[in-house]
Amino acid sequence: MAGLDILLQNVANGVLMGGVYALIGIGLTLVFGVMRTINFAHGDFVVLGMYSAVLFNALLGWDPYLSLLLAMPIGFFAGVVVERFILSRVVDAPPESALLATLGISLIIGNAILLTFGGEPRSVQVSYASSTFSIAGVNVSMVLLLAGIATVIMIAALYALLNRTEIGRAIRGTAENRLGAELVGIDTRRIHSIVFGLGVMLAVMAGVTLIPLLFATPTNTGAVFTLKAFVVTVLGGLGNVGAAIAGGILLGVVEVLGASYFMSEYREAYGLIAFLLILLFRPEGLFGRTVKRV
Amino acid sequence: MPNVLRADGITVKFGGVTAVNNVSLSLGSGEILGLIGPNGAGKTTLFNAVTGFAPMHSGRITLLDKDITTLPAFKRTRLGFGRTFQTERPFEELTVLENVLVAAFLTAGRRSEAERLAMGVLEQVGLADRAHQPALDLNLARRRRLELAKALAVKPKVIFLDEIMAGLNPPALREMIAFVRSLSAQGLAVLMVEHIMEAIIELSDHVIVLASGEKIAEGTPHQVTSDERVIEAYLGTD
Amino acid sequence: MIKHLIGLGVLLAVGIAYPAIFPNNLTIAISVLLFAGWATSWDLLGGWNGQVSLGHASFVGLGAYFVAIGQSQFGLAPWWTMAMAAAFAAVLGYFWGQLTFSLRGPYFSLSTIAVAEILRLVAINEEWLTGGATGVFIATLPEPFGIDLFSRTAQFYMALAFAAMVIAIVIAISRGRFGYQLRAVREDEDSAMASGIDPTATKLKAFMLSAALTSIGGGIYGIVLAFIEPHVIFALLLSVQIALTAIIGGRGTIWGPAVGALVLVGAGEMFRTTFAEANMLIYGILILVVVLFLPRGIVGELARRHIRRLYAKRAQG
């Protein structure tokens, strides 16, 4: 029975962590699905979100969730600017150019944060940081639960945007077939800007919800989050927003179970191994048709 | 005439669709075989299957009595296949000479030897004066000739020409027809997919007509052009 | 060809004289030479063959660890362990390539990050092998012909020999069969096959050679550092630095990666006081400049303009 309890606890932790991973992954997957661009700077935008919470907390004493009110629109705007001035110019270049451009953006963000905030890890103290409550003998962390709720709300909002609005229809049309979308009068350049803005907004949001849980450091964490986002999206299916949720939860559970039942020091590796295996053996199923073309 | 190339019962399927169904062909040295048919008839697919660029469902291919059915494309090239691509595919970052060098290095061990072979082929196709130009800058007719030069530089026994006449203006077309004839005169076996009937009729010793992946007629150019099924197949698609 | 050999002669002549002229600036020169060598090795695969790896730090780490562990635990001289590292790196490159060369373009790049990260985790966690996160220390080194390998001058000459060797290898390859096979596969795999080239075998050879050469530079780096920590030497950022050095300098050109090393290490040094440890900012800015304005990199763009000018002249005359 004890074994089952532990298993349940682990699965619960994995699922909750997976919710956060899903939130990180959705933005990347949305951008890839529509723009066919692998955004290497995604994790750095997550870190930017963490630091925005740190900043608003230090200046105004705001709770991280309150700072979302400002951080999300700013993130959206920053994404639009980056797309307009950089990515829109490489959209028709070989796919590597976009990868390299976003790699450059990643280095600039990480190092700009380093210059501004210094290298020490930063965090925001909140009263509920370590509070937990238990459901049927399973302990649930308050922070993770809040992040999970935020993820669910965000996904619902995104789903509504994509399926119930005119812009959502245009986004889906552009993702399906850019040329075709243009033929029916959709301004796909504008759609690309909006989508990248949304992608950055989601990354920033993920960062804000993570700050009560994790320390923010300027350069390394960005790469870690980018990798996690890749793992989530490849596990779920790059370009498929719904599947990113499954991918996030899968990664959370794989990491937690791998760490508790095999070798805990390889926690990070399990996701990467799963990533490689899927990239190599199920690319068509999880990437759609895109992998063969590039 | 002894067969250089034999393909028996070639069938190609994409998913559930049969693109080429049980087509056979054979080709002797110095012989020109024309492959015609309406758009979507499976000509290029058959062509790609024989050269190893498309996976085959069933069939058997021999080159000089050696079974090459399961060999990858590059090994078929090494044994004596040369091919052009329907949309020309020069190595764009390389010069014209370097493009041909890539192929010449297949048989030439040393740079000087490869260069001599490549220049010889460029002279043959009339591109020698363009040797040091970036391949990216060539116009259509010259890109075609570069394709030919690349295919010839591997010293093939069979050459596969995929619509090399398409889009050429009349003088360039005449030149190309004369050139293909000179290839067969040198003993090369030529398999050509072509839409330009003028070229097919003038050049082919033998013609195979495909429609919807099936061989519907075979014979001399004169025989197939008067065949009712062929006329119907062509008219039926228009 | 002659031009490149003269260039190599100049590099060696300047290099041999350098320690006498600038005895106080050896560390930065070692950095330039190591990055020049690594970026040139990377470029065999990434530039000449078009397979952008973001995992080459693995081979740097491999070389450094072979030298450090060989010396500290088995008393093996660095030249033996560097040879072993090169052989092992080639074998690793072979299996790594077998695993990932079915992927193309950005997907190949992503897979190299994943493999390199897994190798980094192995280096950090397998303490029996690598000393774990605390690292390995090289306390003693042999003294061949009475040369103290801990001296910066000796290390400078090792780095010079490494960079010159790699560049010489690329010069030799660039004009021969293998060089054209590499480029043909980069440009168009189908068209390469039509020329009788086996794309996978070509990519594997490029990866193996690139990996082996990189690991030799890694061995020298291990001696220079004397203390090797896995999170430093296996870092994703080092992989990124190596790749960006070559791309900014000019992919698929003989001197591009070396020029890239000079520019980037030089710029890093110049802004050291301004940016402190945020010196990767320069890489970020320069790669954006290259992607947006100089897609062939510094040397590649110069070479292209030179060819255009020559060609325009000939067309007129």
Coordinates of C-alpha atoms in Angstrom, one line a residue, chain B residues 61-69 71 79:
Chain B
I61 CA 16.0 -4.2 -62.5
T62 CA 19.2 -5.5 -64.1
L63 CA 22.1 -3.5 -65.5
L64 CA 24.4 -5.6 -67.9
D65 CA 22.8 -8.7 -66.3
K66 CA 23.7 -7.6 -62.8
D67 CA 20.7 -7.4 -60.5
I68 CA 20.5 -3.9 -59.1
T69 CA 16.9 -4.0 -57.8
L71 CA 20.7 -1.0 -54.7
L79 CA 27.5 1.0 -61.8

